[in-house]
Structures are given as C-alpha cells and as structure tokens.
CSV table of C-alpha atoms in Angstrom, one decimal:
chain,number,residue,atom,x,y,z
A,24,MET,CA,0.0,0.0,0.0
A,25,TYR,CA,1.4,3.3,-1.1
A,26,ASP,CA,0.4,6.7,0.1
A,27,VAL,CA,0.5,8.1,-3.4
A,28,VAL,CA,0.6,6.6,-6.9
A,29,ILE,CA,1.4,9.1,-9.7
A,30,ILE,CA,0.4,8.0,-13.1
A,31,GLY,CA,2.6,9.4,-15.9
A,32,GLY,CA,6.3,10.2,-16.1
A,33,GLY,CA,6.1,13.5,-18.0
A,34,VAL,CA,7.3,16.8,-16.7
A,35,VAL,CA,4.2,17.4,-14.6
A,36,GLY,CA,4.2,13.9,-13.1
A,37,CYS,CA,7.9,14.2,-12.3
A,38,ALA,CA,7.5,17.7,-10.9
A,39,THR,CA,4.7,16.4,-8.6
A,40,ALA,CA,6.9,13.4,-7.6
A,41,ARG,CA,9.7,15.8,-6.7
A,42,GLU,CA,7.5,18.0,-4.5
A,43,LEU,CA,5.8,15.0,-2.9
A,44,SER,CA,9.3,13.7,-2.0
A,45,ARG,CA,9.5,16.6,0.5
A,46,TYR,CA,7.0,14.8,2.7
A,47,GLN,CA,7.1,11.6,4.8
A,48,LEU,CA,5.0,9.7,2.2
A,49,LYS,CA,5.5,6.4,0.4
A,50,THR,CA,5.2,7.5,-3.2
A,51,CYS,CA,5.4,5.6,-6.5
A,52,LEU,CA,5.4,6.9,-10.1
A,53,VAL,CA,4.3,4.5,-12.8
A,54,GLU,CA,5.1,5.1,-16.4
A,55,ARG,CA,3.8,3.0,-19.4
A,56,GLU,CA,7.1,3.5,-21.4
A,57,GLU,CA,10.7,2.5,-20.6
A,58,ASP,CA,11.7,5.9,-19.3
A,59,VAL,CA,10.4,9.3,-18.1
A,60,CYS,CA,10.1,12.0,-20.7
A,61,THR,CA,8.7,9.8,-23.5
A,62,GLY,CA,5.5,11.7,-24.4
A,63,THR,CA,4.6,15.3,-24.8
A,64,SER,CA,7.5,16.4,-22.6
A,65,LYS,CA,10.0,15.2,-25.1
A,66,ALA,CA,8.5,17.0,-28.1
A,67,ASN,CA,7.6,20.6,-27.5
A,68,SER,CA,8.9,24.1,-28.1
A,69,ALA,CA,11.2,24.1,-25.1
A,70,ILE,CA,9.8,27.6,-24.2
A,71,VAL,CA,9.3,29.1,-20.7
A,72,HIS,CA,6.3,31.4,-21.6
A,73,ALA,CA,6.1,34.7,-19.9
A,74,GLY,CA,2.4,34.4,-19.3
A,75,PHE,CA,0.6,37.1,-21.3
A,76,ASP,CA,-1.5,34.8,-23.5
A,77,ALA,CA,-3.7,33.0,-21.1
A,78,LEU,CA,-7.0,34.5,-20.0
A,79,PRO,CA,-6.8,36.3,-16.7
A,80,GLY,CA,-8.3,34.2,-13.9
A,81,SER,CA,-7.7,30.9,-15.7
A,82,LEU,CA,-5.6,28.1,-14.3
A,83,LYS,CA,-3.3,28.5,-17.3
A,84,ALA,CA,-2.6,32.1,-16.4
A,85,ARG,CA,-2.0,31.3,-12.7
A,86,PHE,CA,0.3,28.3,-13.2
A,87,ASN,CA,2.1,29.8,-16.2
A,88,VAL,CA,3.2,33.0,-14.3
A,89,GLU,CA,4.0,31.0,-11.1
A,90,GLY,CA,6.0,28.4,-13.0
A,91,SER,CA,7.9,31.1,-15.0
A,92,ARG,CA,8.9,32.8,-11.7
A,93,MET,CA,10.1,29.5,-10.2
A,94,MET,CA,11.9,28.2,-13.2
A,95,GLU,CA,15.3,30.0,-13.0
A,96,GLN,CA,16.0,29.0,-9.4
A,97,LEU,CA,14.7,25.5,-10.0
A,98,CYS,CA,17.1,25.0,-12.9
A,99,HIS,CA,19.9,26.4,-10.8
A,100,ASP,CA,19.1,23.9,-8.0
A,101,LEU,CA,18.8,21.0,-10.4
A,102,ASP,CA,21.6,21.9,-12.8
A,103,VAL,CA,19.4,22.3,-15.9
A,104,SER,CA,20.2,24.5,-18.9
A,105,TYR,CA,18.1,27.8,-18.8
A,106,ASN,CA,18.4,31.0,-20.7
A,107,ARG,CA,16.2,34.0,-20.1
A,108,CYS,CA,16.4,35.3,-23.7
A,109,GLY,CA,13.0,37.1,-23.8
A,110,SER,CA,10.3,36.8,-26.4
A,111,LEU,CA,8.7,39.0,-29.1
A,112,VAL,CA,5.2,38.7,-30.4
A,113,LEU,CA,5.1,40.2,-33.9
A,114,CYS,CA,2.4,42.0,-35.8
A,115,PHE,CA,2.7,42.7,-39.5
A,116,ASP,CA,0.3,45.6,-39.8
A,117,GLU,CA,0.4,48.8,-37.7
A,118,GLN,CA,-3.4,48.5,-37.4
A,119,ASP,CA,-2.8,45.4,-35.3
A,120,ILE,CA,-0.7,47.2,-32.7
A,121,SER,CA,-4.0,47.6,-30.8
A,122,LYS,CA,-4.1,43.8,-30.6
A,123,LEU,CA,-0.6,43.8,-29.1
A,124,GLU,CA,-1.8,46.3,-26.5
A,125,LEU,CA,-4.7,44.0,-25.5
A,126,LEU,CA,-2.2,41.2,-25.1
A,127,ARG,CA,0.0,43.4,-23.0
A,128,GLN,CA,-2.9,44.4,-20.8
A,129,ARG,CA,-3.8,40.8,-20.4
A,130,GLY,CA,-0.2,40.0,-19.3
A,131,VAL,CA,-0.2,42.9,-16.8
A,132,GLU,CA,-3.4,41.5,-15.3
A,133,ASN,CA,-1.8,38.1,-15.1
A,134,GLY,CA,1.2,39.6,-13.2
A,135,VAL,CA,3.8,39.5,-16.0
A,136,GLU,CA,6.6,42.0,-15.4
A,137,GLY,CA,8.3,44.2,-17.9
A,138,LEU,CA,6.0,44.0,-20.9
A,139,GLU,CA,6.6,46.6,-23.5
A,140,ILE,CA,5.3,47.4,-27.1
A,141,ILE,CA,8.2,48.3,-29.3
A,142,GLY,CA,8.1,49.9,-32.8
A,143,ARG,CA,9.6,48.9,-36.1
A,144,GLU,CA,13.0,50.7,-35.6
A,145,LYS,CA,13.7,49.2,-32.2
A,146,LEU,CA,12.4,45.9,-33.2
A,147,HIS,CA,14.6,45.5,-36.2
A,148,ALA,CA,17.6,46.8,-34.2
A,149,MET,CA,17.0,44.0,-31.7
A,150,GLU,CA,16.4,41.3,-34.3
A,151,PRO,CA,18.0,42.3,-37.7
A,152,ALA,CA,17.0,39.0,-39.4
A,153,LEU,CA,13.3,39.6,-39.0
A,154,SER,CA,11.1,40.0,-42.1
A,155,PRO,CA,10.8,43.6,-43.2
A,156,GLU,CA,7.0,43.1,-42.8
A,157,ALA,CA,7.3,43.0,-39.0
A,158,ALA,CA,5.8,46.3,-37.9
A,159,ALA,CA,5.8,46.1,-34.1
A,160,ALA,CA,6.1,43.6,-31.3
A,161,LEU,CA,5.2,42.9,-27.7
A,162,TYR,CA,8.4,42.4,-25.8
A,163,ALA,CA,8.4,40.1,-22.8
A,164,PRO,CA,11.8,40.1,-21.1
A,165,THR,CA,10.8,37.3,-18.7
A,166,GLY,CA,10.4,34.8,-21.6
A,167,ALA,CA,13.0,32.0,-21.6
A,168,ILE,CA,14.2,28.8,-23.2
A,169,ILE,CA,15.0,25.6,-21.5
A,170,CYS,CA,15.9,21.9,-22.1
A,171,PRO,CA,12.7,20.0,-21.5
A,172,PHE,CA,14.5,16.6,-21.4
A,173,GLY,CA,17.0,18.0,-18.8
A,174,LEU,CA,14.2,19.4,-16.6
A,175,THR,CA,12.2,16.2,-16.6
A,176,TYR,CA,15.2,13.9,-15.9
A,177,ALA,CA,16.4,16.3,-13.2
A,178,LEU,CA,13.0,16.3,-11.4
A,179,ALA,CA,12.8,12.5,-11.6
A,180,GLU,CA,16.4,12.0,-10.4
A,181,ASN,CA,15.8,14.4,-7.5
A,182,ALA,CA,12.6,12.7,-6.6
A,183,ALA,CA,14.3,9.3,-6.6
A,184,ALA,CA,17.1,10.6,-4.5
A,185,ASN,CA,14.5,11.6,-1.9
A,186,GLY,CA,12.7,8.3,-1.9
A,187,VAL,CA,10.2,8.1,-4.7
A,188,GLU,CA,9.9,4.7,-6.4
A,189,PHE,CA,9.7,4.5,-10.2
A,190,ARG,CA,8.1,1.7,-12.1
A,191,PHE,CA,8.6,1.6,-15.9
A,192,ASP,CA,6.9,-0.5,-18.6
A,193,THR,CA,3.9,-0.3,-16.4
A,194,CYS,CA,0.7,0.6,-18.2
A,195,VAL,CA,-2.3,1.5,-16.1
A,196,GLU,CA,-5.4,-0.1,-17.4
A,197,ARG,CA,-8.0,0.7,-14.8
A,198,VAL,CA,-8.3,2.5,-11.5
A,199,GLU,CA,-11.0,1.5,-9.0
A,200,ARG,CA,-12.0,2.5,-5.5
A,201,VAL,CA,-11.3,0.0,-2.7
A,202,GLN,CA,-11.4,0.2,1.0
A,203,ASN,CA,-9.0,2.8,2.3
A,204,GLY,CA,-8.0,4.0,-1.2
A,205,PHE,CA,-7.6,2.7,-4.8
A,206,ALA,CA,-6.6,-0.3,-6.7
A,207,VAL,CA,-4.5,0.6,-9.7
A,208,HIS,CA,-4.7,-2.2,-12.2
A,209,THR,CA,-1.6,-2.4,-14.5
A,210,ASN,CA,-0.2,-4.8,-17.1
A,211,THR,CA,2.2,-6.0,-14.4
A,212,GLY,CA,-0.3,-6.4,-11.5
A,213,VAL,CA,-2.3,-4.4,-9.0
A,214,ILE,CA,-0.9,-1.5,-7.0
A,215,TYR,CA,-2.7,-0.2,-4.0
A,216,SER,CA,-2.6,3.4,-2.8
A,217,ARG,CA,-4.4,5.8,-0.5
A,218,THR,CA,-4.4,8.5,-3.2
A,219,VAL,CA,-3.8,8.8,-6.9
A,220,VAL,CA,-2.4,11.6,-9.0
A,221,ASN,CA,-3.5,11.4,-12.7
A,222,ALA,CA,-0.8,13.0,-14.9
A,223,ALA,CA,-1.3,10.7,-17.9
A,224,GLY,CA,-1.1,13.2,-20.7
A,225,VAL,CA,-3.3,12.4,-23.7
A,226,TYR,CA,-4.7,9.4,-21.7
A,227,ALA,CA,-5.8,11.4,-18.7
A,228,ASP,CA,-9.4,11.5,-19.7
A,229,ASP,CA,-9.6,7.7,-19.6
A,230,LEU,CA,-8.6,7.7,-15.9
A,231,HIS,CA,-10.7,10.7,-15.1
A,232,ASN,CA,-13.9,9.2,-16.6
A,233,GLN,CA,-13.5,6.0,-14.6
A,234,LEU,CA,-13.8,7.9,-11.3
A,235,CYS,CA,-15.5,11.3,-11.9
A,236,ALA,CA,-19.1,12.1,-12.6
A,237,ASN,CA,-18.3,14.9,-15.0
A,238,LYS,CA,-16.8,13.4,-18.2
A,239,ILE,CA,-14.0,15.0,-20.3
A,240,THR,CA,-12.7,14.2,-23.7
A,241,ILE,CA,-9.1,14.8,-24.8
A,242,VAL,CA,-8.3,15.3,-28.4
A,243,PRO,CA,-4.6,15.0,-29.3
A,244,ARG,CA,-3.3,18.0,-31.2
A,245,ARG,CA,-0.3,17.3,-33.3
A,246,GLY,CA,2.4,20.0,-33.6
A,247,GLU,CA,5.2,19.6,-36.2
A,248,TYR,CA,8.7,21.1,-35.8
A,249,CYS,CA,11.9,21.5,-37.7
A,250,LEU,CA,15.3,21.7,-36.0
A,251,LEU,CA,18.1,23.5,-37.7
A,252,ASP,CA,21.9,23.1,-37.4
A,253,ARG,CA,23.9,24.8,-34.7
A,254,LYS,CA,25.4,27.2,-37.2
A,255,ASP,CA,22.0,28.9,-37.5
A,256,GLY,CA,21.3,29.2,-33.8
A,257,HIS,CA,22.5,32.8,-33.8
A,258,LEU,CA,19.9,33.9,-36.4
A,259,VAL,CA,17.6,35.2,-33.7
A,260,GLY,CA,18.3,36.0,-30.1
A,261,HIS,CA,14.7,36.0,-28.8
A,262,THR,CA,11.8,33.6,-29.1
A,263,ILE,CA,9.8,35.0,-32.0
A,264,PHE,CA,6.0,34.5,-31.9
A,265,GLN,CA,3.2,35.9,-34.1
A,266,LEU,CA,-0.1,37.3,-32.8
A,267,PRO,CA,-2.0,34.2,-31.4
A,268,GLY,CA,-4.8,32.7,-33.4
A,269,ALA,CA,-7.7,30.3,-32.8
A,270,LEU,CA,-5.3,27.3,-32.7
A,271,GLY,CA,-2.9,28.7,-30.3
A,272,LYS,CA,0.3,30.8,-30.3
A,273,GLY,CA,1.2,29.8,-33.8
A,274,VAL,CA,4.5,29.0,-35.3
A,275,LEU,CA,7.6,30.3,-33.5
A,276,VAL,CA,11.2,30.7,-34.4
A,277,SER,CA,13.6,30.4,-31.4
A,278,PRO,CA,17.1,29.6,-30.4
A,279,THR,CA,17.5,26.6,-28.2
A,280,VAL,CA,19.7,26.3,-25.1
A,281,HIS,CA,22.0,24.0,-27.1
A,282,GLY,CA,22.6,26.5,-29.9
A,283,ASN,CA,20.2,25.2,-32.6
A,284,LEU,CA,17.3,27.0,-34.1
A,285,ILE,CA,13.8,25.5,-33.8
A,286,ILE,CA,10.6,26.4,-35.8
A,287,GLY,CA,7.1,25.2,-35.2
A,288,PRO,CA,4.6,23.9,-34.1
A,289,THR,CA,1.7,23.5,-36.4
A,290,ALA,CA,-1.6,22.6,-34.9
A,291,ALA,CA,-3.8,19.7,-36.2
A,292,ASP,CA,-6.3,17.7,-34.2
A,293,GLN,CA,-6.2,13.9,-34.7
A,294,GLU,CA,-7.9,10.8,-33.4
A,295,SER,CA,-4.7,8.8,-32.7
A,296,ARG,CA,-3.1,9.2,-29.3
A,297,GLU,CA,0.1,7.4,-30.5
A,298,SER,CA,0.9,8.8,-34.0
A,299,THR,CA,3.7,11.4,-34.0
A,300,ALA,CA,4.5,11.1,-37.7
A,301,THR,CA,5.4,14.3,-39.5
A,302,THR,CA,3.8,15.2,-42.8
A,303,ALA,CA,5.0,17.0,-45.9
A,304,GLU,CA,2.1,19.4,-45.6
A,305,GLY,CA,2.6,20.1,-42.0
A,306,LEU,CA,6.3,20.8,-42.3
A,307,ALA,CA,5.7,23.0,-45.4
A,308,ALA,CA,3.1,25.0,-43.4
A,309,ALA,CA,5.5,25.5,-40.5
A,310,THR,CA,8.2,26.6,-42.9
A,311,ALA,CA,5.9,29.1,-44.6
A,312,MET,CA,4.6,30.6,-41.4
A,313,ALA,CA,8.0,30.8,-39.8
A,314,GLY,CA,9.3,32.5,-43.0
A,315,ARG,CA,6.9,35.3,-42.5
A,316,SER,CA,8.6,36.1,-39.2
A,317,VAL,CA,12.2,35.6,-40.1
A,318,ALA,CA,13.4,36.3,-43.7
A,319,ASN,CA,15.4,33.8,-45.6
A,320,LEU,CA,15.4,30.9,-43.1
A,321,PRO,CA,18.1,28.4,-44.2
A,322,MET,CA,15.9,25.4,-44.4
A,323,ARG,CA,18.6,23.5,-46.2
A,324,ASP,CA,20.2,23.2,-42.7
A,325,VAL,CA,17.3,21.3,-41.1
A,326,ILE,CA,18.9,18.3,-39.3
A,327,THR,CA,15.7,16.7,-38.1
A,328,SER,CA,11.9,17.1,-37.9
A,329,PHE,CA,9.6,15.8,-35.3
A,330,ALA,CA,6.0,16.0,-34.0
A,331,GLY,CA,4.5,16.1,-30.5
A,332,LEU,CA,1.0,15.7,-29.2
A,333,ARG,CA,-0.8,18.2,-26.9
A,334,ALA,CA,-3.7,17.1,-24.7
A,335,ARG,CA,-6.6,19.4,-25.6
A,336,ILE,CA,-9.8,19.1,-23.6
A,337,THR,CA,-12.9,19.7,-25.8
A,338,GLU,CA,-15.4,20.4,-23.0
A,339,GLY,CA,-15.9,23.8,-21.3
A,340,ALA,CA,-13.3,26.6,-21.1
A,341,ASP,CA,-9.9,26.3,-22.8
A,342,ASP,CA,-8.1,25.5,-19.5
A,343,PHE,CA,-6.3,23.0,-17.5
A,344,VAL,CA,-8.1,20.6,-15.1
A,345,ILE,CA,-6.1,20.6,-11.9
A,346,GLY,CA,-7.0,19.6,-8.4
A,347,GLU,CA,-8.9,16.9,-6.4
A,348,SER,CA,-11.5,15.8,-8.9
A,349,SER,CA,-12.9,13.1,-6.7
A,350,ASP,CA,-12.2,12.1,-3.1
A,351,GLY,CA,-8.5,11.1,-3.0
A,352,PHE,CA,-8.1,11.3,-6.8
A,353,PHE,CA,-6.0,14.3,-7.9
A,354,GLU,CA,-5.1,15.2,-11.4
A,355,ALA,CA,-3.5,17.5,-13.9
A,356,ALA,CA,-5.4,16.9,-17.1
A,357,GLY,CA,-5.5,18.8,-20.4
A,358,ILE,CA,-1.9,20.0,-20.0
A,359,GLU,CA,-1.1,21.6,-23.2
A,360,SER,CA,0.8,24.9,-23.7
A,361,PRO,CA,2.0,26.4,-21.4
A,362,GLY,CA,2.3,23.1,-19.6
A,363,LEU,CA,6.1,22.9,-19.6
A,364,THR,CA,6.3,26.4,-18.0
A,365,SER,CA,3.5,25.6,-15.5
A,366,ALA,CA,4.9,22.2,-14.4
A,367,PRO,CA,6.9,23.3,-11.4
A,368,ALA,CA,3.9,25.3,-10.0
A,369,ILE,CA,1.4,22.5,-10.8
A,370,GLY,CA,3.7,20.0,-9.0
A,371,CYS,CA,3.8,22.2,-5.9
A,372,TYR,CA,0.1,22.8,-5.9
A,373,LEU,CA,-0.8,19.1,-6.3
A,374,ALA,CA,1.7,17.9,-3.7
A,375,ALA,CA,0.4,20.4,-1.2
A,376,LEU,CA,-3.2,19.2,-1.7
A,377,VAL,CA,-2.1,15.5,-1.4
A,378,ALA,CA,0.0,16.2,1.7
A,379,LYS,CA,-2.9,18.1,3.4
A,380,LYS,CA,-5.3,15.2,2.5
A,381,LEU,CA,-3.0,12.7,4.1
A,382,ASP,CA,-1.9,14.9,7.0
A,383,ALA,CA,1.7,14.3,5.9
A,384,GLU,CA,4.7,15.9,7.7
A,385,GLU,CA,7.6,17.5,5.8
A,386,LYS,CA,11.0,15.7,5.9
A,387,SER,CA,13.9,17.3,7.7
A,388,ASN,CA,16.4,15.7,5.3
A,389,PHE,CA,14.9,16.7,1.9
A,390,VAL,CA,17.7,17.3,-0.6
A,391,ALA,CA,16.8,20.1,-2.9
A,392,VAL,CA,19.8,20.0,-5.3
A,393,ARG,CA,21.0,17.7,-8.0
A,394,ARG,CA,24.0,17.7,-10.2
A,395,GLY,CA,23.6,16.8,-13.9
A,396,ILE,CA,26.1,15.0,-16.2
A,397,ALA,CA,28.8,17.5,-16.8
A,398,PRO,CA,29.5,18.1,-20.5
A,399,VAL,CA,33.2,17.3,-20.9
A,400,LYS,CA,33.6,19.6,-23.9
A,401,ASP,CA,32.6,22.6,-21.8
A,402,MET,CA,35.1,21.9,-19.0
A,403,PRO,CA,38.3,23.9,-18.6
A,404,PHE,CA,41.4,22.0,-19.9
A,405,GLU,CA,42.9,21.2,-16.5
A,406,GLU,CA,39.6,19.9,-15.2
A,407,ARG,CA,39.1,17.8,-18.3
A,408,LYS,CA,42.7,16.5,-18.0
A,409,ALA,CA,42.1,15.5,-14.4
A,410,LEU,CA,38.9,13.7,-15.3
A,411,VAL,CA,40.5,11.7,-18.1
A,412,GLU,CA,43.4,10.7,-15.8
A,413,GLN,CA,40.8,9.4,-13.4
A,414,ASP,CA,38.7,7.6,-16.0
A,415,ALA,CA,40.0,7.2,-19.6
A,416,ALA,CA,36.5,6.8,-20.9
A,417,TYR,CA,36.0,10.6,-20.6
A,418,GLY,CA,38.8,11.0,-23.2
A,419,GLN,CA,37.1,8.8,-25.8
A,420,ILE,CA,34.8,10.8,-28.1
A,421,ILE,CA,31.9,8.7,-29.3
A,422,CYS,CA,29.5,11.3,-30.8
A,423,ARG,CA,31.7,13.6,-32.9
A,424,CYS,CA,28.9,16.1,-33.8
A,425,GLU,CA,28.2,16.9,-30.2
A,426,GLN,CA,31.6,15.9,-28.7
A,427,ILE,CA,30.1,13.4,-26.3
A,428,THR,CA,32.5,11.0,-24.5
A,429,GLU,CA,32.1,7.4,-23.6
A,430,GLY,CA,32.2,8.4,-19.9
A,431,GLU,CA,29.2,10.6,-20.3
A,432,ILE,CA,27.3,7.9,-22.1
A,433,VAL,CA,28.1,5.3,-19.3
A,434,GLU,CA,27.0,7.8,-16.7
A,435,ALA,CA,23.7,8.3,-18.6
A,436,ILE,CA,23.1,4.6,-18.6
A,437,HIS,CA,23.9,4.3,-14.9
A,438,ARG,CA,21.3,7.1,-14.3
A,439,GLY,CA,18.6,5.1,-16.1
A,440,ALA,CA,19.0,5.3,-19.9
A,441,ARG,CA,18.0,1.9,-21.4
A,442,SER,CA,17.7,2.8,-25.1
A,443,LEU,CA,19.4,4.9,-27.8
A,444,ASP,CA,16.8,7.7,-27.2
A,445,GLY,CA,17.4,7.5,-23.4
A,446,VAL,CA,21.1,8.2,-23.9
A,447,LYS,CA,20.4,10.8,-26.6
A,448,ARG,CA,18.1,12.9,-24.4
A,449,ARG,CA,20.3,12.7,-21.4
A,450,VAL,CA,23.7,13.6,-23.0
A,451,ARG,CA,22.9,14.5,-26.7
A,452,ALA,CA,24.8,11.7,-28.3
A,453,GLY,CA,23.0,11.5,-31.7
A,454,MET,CA,21.5,14.9,-31.6
A,455,GLY,CA,24.0,16.6,-33.9
A,456,ARG,CA,24.1,17.1,-37.6
A,457,CYS,CA,24.4,13.5,-38.5
A,458,GLN,CA,21.6,12.4,-36.1
A,459,GLY,CA,23.5,9.4,-34.9
A,460,GLY,CA,24.6,8.2,-38.3
A,461,PHE,CA,28.2,7.7,-37.0
A,462,CYS,CA,27.8,7.2,-33.2
A,463,ALA,CA,24.7,5.0,-32.9
A,464,PRO,CA,26.6,1.7,-33.4
A,465,ARG,CA,29.1,2.7,-30.7
A,466,VAL,CA,26.4,3.8,-28.3
A,467,MET,CA,24.8,0.4,-28.9
A,468,GLU,CA,28.0,-1.4,-27.9
A,469,ILE,CA,28.2,0.6,-24.7
A,470,LEU,CA,24.5,0.0,-23.9
A,471,ALA,CA,24.9,-3.8,-24.5
A,472,ARG,CA,28.0,-3.9,-22.3
A,473,GLU,CA,26.7,-1.7,-19.4
A,474,LEU,CA,23.2,-3.3,-19.4
A,475,GLY,CA,24.4,-6.8,-20.0
A,476,GLU,CA,21.9,-7.1,-22.8
A,477,ALA,CA,22.1,-9.0,-26.1
A,478,TYR,CA,22.4,-6.6,-29.1
A,479,THR,CA,19.0,-8.0,-30.5
A,480,LYS,CA,17.3,-6.8,-27.2
A,481,LEU,CA,18.5,-3.1,-27.6
A,482,THR,CA,15.8,-0.6,-28.7
A,483,LYS,CA,15.6,2.9,-30.1
A,484,SER,CA,13.0,4.0,-27.6
A,485,GLY,CA,11.8,0.9,-25.6
A,486,GLY,CA,9.0,-1.5,-26.4
A,487,GLU,CA,9.4,-3.2,-29.7
A,488,SER,CA,11.6,-0.6,-31.4
A,489,ARG,CA,14.3,-3.2,-31.9
A,490,LEU,CA,17.5,-2.0,-33.6
A,491,LEU,CA,18.8,-5.4,-34.8
A,492,THR,CA,17.3,-8.7,-35.7
A,493,GLY,CA,18.7,-12.2,-36.1
A,494,GLU,CA,21.9,-13.6,-34.6
A,495,THR,CA,24.8,-11.3,-33.6
A,496,LYS,CA,28.5,-12.1,-33.0
A,497,GLU,CA,30.5,-10.8,-30.2
A,498,VAL,CA,32.1,-7.5,-30.9
A,499,GLN,CA,35.9,-7.7,-31.2
A,500,GLU,CA,37.6,-5.2,-29.0
C-alpha cells in the first residue's frame, strides 16, 4: 500500500513526484514506457512562456506565471540549462498594434513583469534577421528557453534521491476505489494506494472518466517542428512569436539552449493518441509561417523534424483541469501549452493538496539540489585532463557532432537510460548534424556492455523498437 501513486512520467508527473518527496510519504510513479520524458514532454517548443497569452483568472494564467517565476531558481538547483532570452510577439500591420496592446494588458493583469510594445525601428535593431514586414512587437523580457528533457530527468532523479519509487513499462489499465483507497490495475499487476495523481497526458481523460461524474474528452493536437543546425542558432536571439490565433500561439522561431534553431509547431487535431508522424504538408506549413517572421530561413540546414502531441480538452473553457476531482483522486489533465512552464507550479500545488489530505509531515532531510552529467567539452582544460586521468572513458569521443564522450554515455546509462533515445536525451549523443549516423553503433556497444543485454534486445525507444534482428556475433575489442 502506497500513500500516493502518480500515473505518468512526463514533466508534470515528475514535478509532482519531486514535490511529494518533500513529505514523509510512500510515493510511487508509474510510467507505461521504458523511461520518463517519452511523451509530450520530449517533443515541445522548449519555451518558458512569460504568461501574457492565457485569459486572466484561468488556471493556465495562474500556473504559467507562477511556474515562470520558479523556473530559473529550480534550474539552478537541479543543474538544468536555462536562458532568459526574452520573447517577441510580432504583428505585420500597424493597425494590429491595438491587438498587441490588448495582449500586453492581459499580461499585466496576469502579473507578468516588464511587458513593452516596441516599434519597427527598435524591433529590427533587436532582431536584424526579422522579415521587413514586421511592424511592431510585444516584448516580454521574462520569456526564456530551457531543455525539456533535462528538466524532466532532473526532477525525476531528485525525486528518486528523496525516496520516490519509479516503475517503468507499467501501463495503467484501470483505477477503482477499494477500502482505504484505490486499486491501480496495470499490465504487471495491481498497485494499492491511499491516493492517486493522474498525470497521464493524452490518456488522462480515460482515468478521469473512470472515477469522476463529469466526463471529459481529450483530443490529441499534433504539432510539427523542424530543428536547424547549430550554425543557424544565432539567427535570432529571442523567441519570435506571431499574434495568437484560434489554434494557439502559432509557429515560432527560437534559439535553443543547445545552440540550434527551432521552428514550429503546427496545430492539427487527430484521433490517434500514438501517432507522432510528420507530414510534408505540416512541415511546409511550418516553414511558410516561420518564414513570415524571419526572412530567408536556411531550411537546407534542417537536421531533423519531429512532432509532439498536446492534450486538448474539448469540453468547457480552454483551460487545465487541476486539483482533487474526486475524493483522493488528484489530477493534472488537459496539460497543453503552457504546460512545460507551468509544471513546477502544478507540482507544488498538487503535492500540497495531497499532503494536506494525508496529513503528511515534511521531511527534515529533503535534498533540494541535484547535479547533472557535466559536458566534458565545456570543461576547462585542466579539469578535463584530471577527469581523463581518473577515467580514460572521458577521453574517448563517441559522438563527434556533439563531442560526447564514452564516460558521459556510461553515466547516462547508470542514471537510467536503457535505449538509444534515453542516452540521446540525457547527454545529446546522436542529436547533432548526422543524427546518430556515426555514433549509434558505438552507443549500442556501450548499452549492451553496461546493461548486460544482447544486441538484439536493444531498442531505439523501448517497447518493440528493436535496432537489430537475427543472430549477432561478439564485438571484437
């Protein structure tokens, strides 16, 4: 019997787990995939939104602004890449400046600091690569960019260090009430808990509707992105939006914390909760819309494209569903944009509700900090030299594009990576220009060695995503 079972290992589930680990509670997080950060949290814009877009008084507005204010210190504590680069919302007709003013007023009402409308001359001085059509912009200095993988892994590792148990490859099929709590039925057996936190992403409505009188429906909304080479990361210094439309904040152009340039997302509702395929039409639409913001985008430098799914609730107001929806059943459902930004604040809120429900006491030995895997390429020479003398694996480059060493890959595996994607998202081996074309076989060798697995058991991203088939011979050292 657990005190709390959290369903879903995305950024919100992991943020809630980390905050619950502050309390004297027996907490377990269950995730249907082989790792945390395998759903929406791995495929988004990597933006910390300032908070001017959501309607005042909404949960989106509240948790966006609270999460944005928390993010910088949280990233410092957990050793996560963060850059407060600011954002710009463009309009292309001076008659639309009044719409920017309405957006600014909304942001002020939400509590966003420093919002300012800037004219054409200042705008183009700040961002010379913008299209000449850009007439004015809303400037939000508190906007930022982040590594969504890094944040999710950091929250999970910190939660685990403070006592939270994680169960992977554990798919929740049904939740029912039993005496003193809940029976969580999974593909690996039944887990009993006094309370449940539903953070199941695009599947959150299934769990909600099993236990709550008011029914909700989640429609997955697919967003397609293109990622450009590092040599283009300097093209803009801010996150560039356009005036929001009916389907959201539109296509953005933004630097990333790792030096790339990202454009997207599109917005297309679909029935499938699994399909994250990109389409020629979607990528063309993203390119065309982004090109209106930034002139002469070097699309020949695209190194990968991808799509992510957002959990959009069709009923009622366009808002999150957060709180105790039924006695002992807590949830964060319909977490679409600005979900990444809001996650730290949602985690704090839900953890406080659960702790109050269970009359839980805070720990005196909670550890609030965590250190990430240090990038060897960024170390000063003397520090690098000392590390290599201690462990020669840190002197062996495996991923040439990103300059990732064997030592970093081994550390990623020891921290929980069980697949090529698990390694890639933790240390970026395979995220460079060649997208793993050179380093993937070597990473597989290291995975097989460290996990003690046969090569035919290795996967790209868990499940049945096998990389090899048939018989394999021992690799000759």
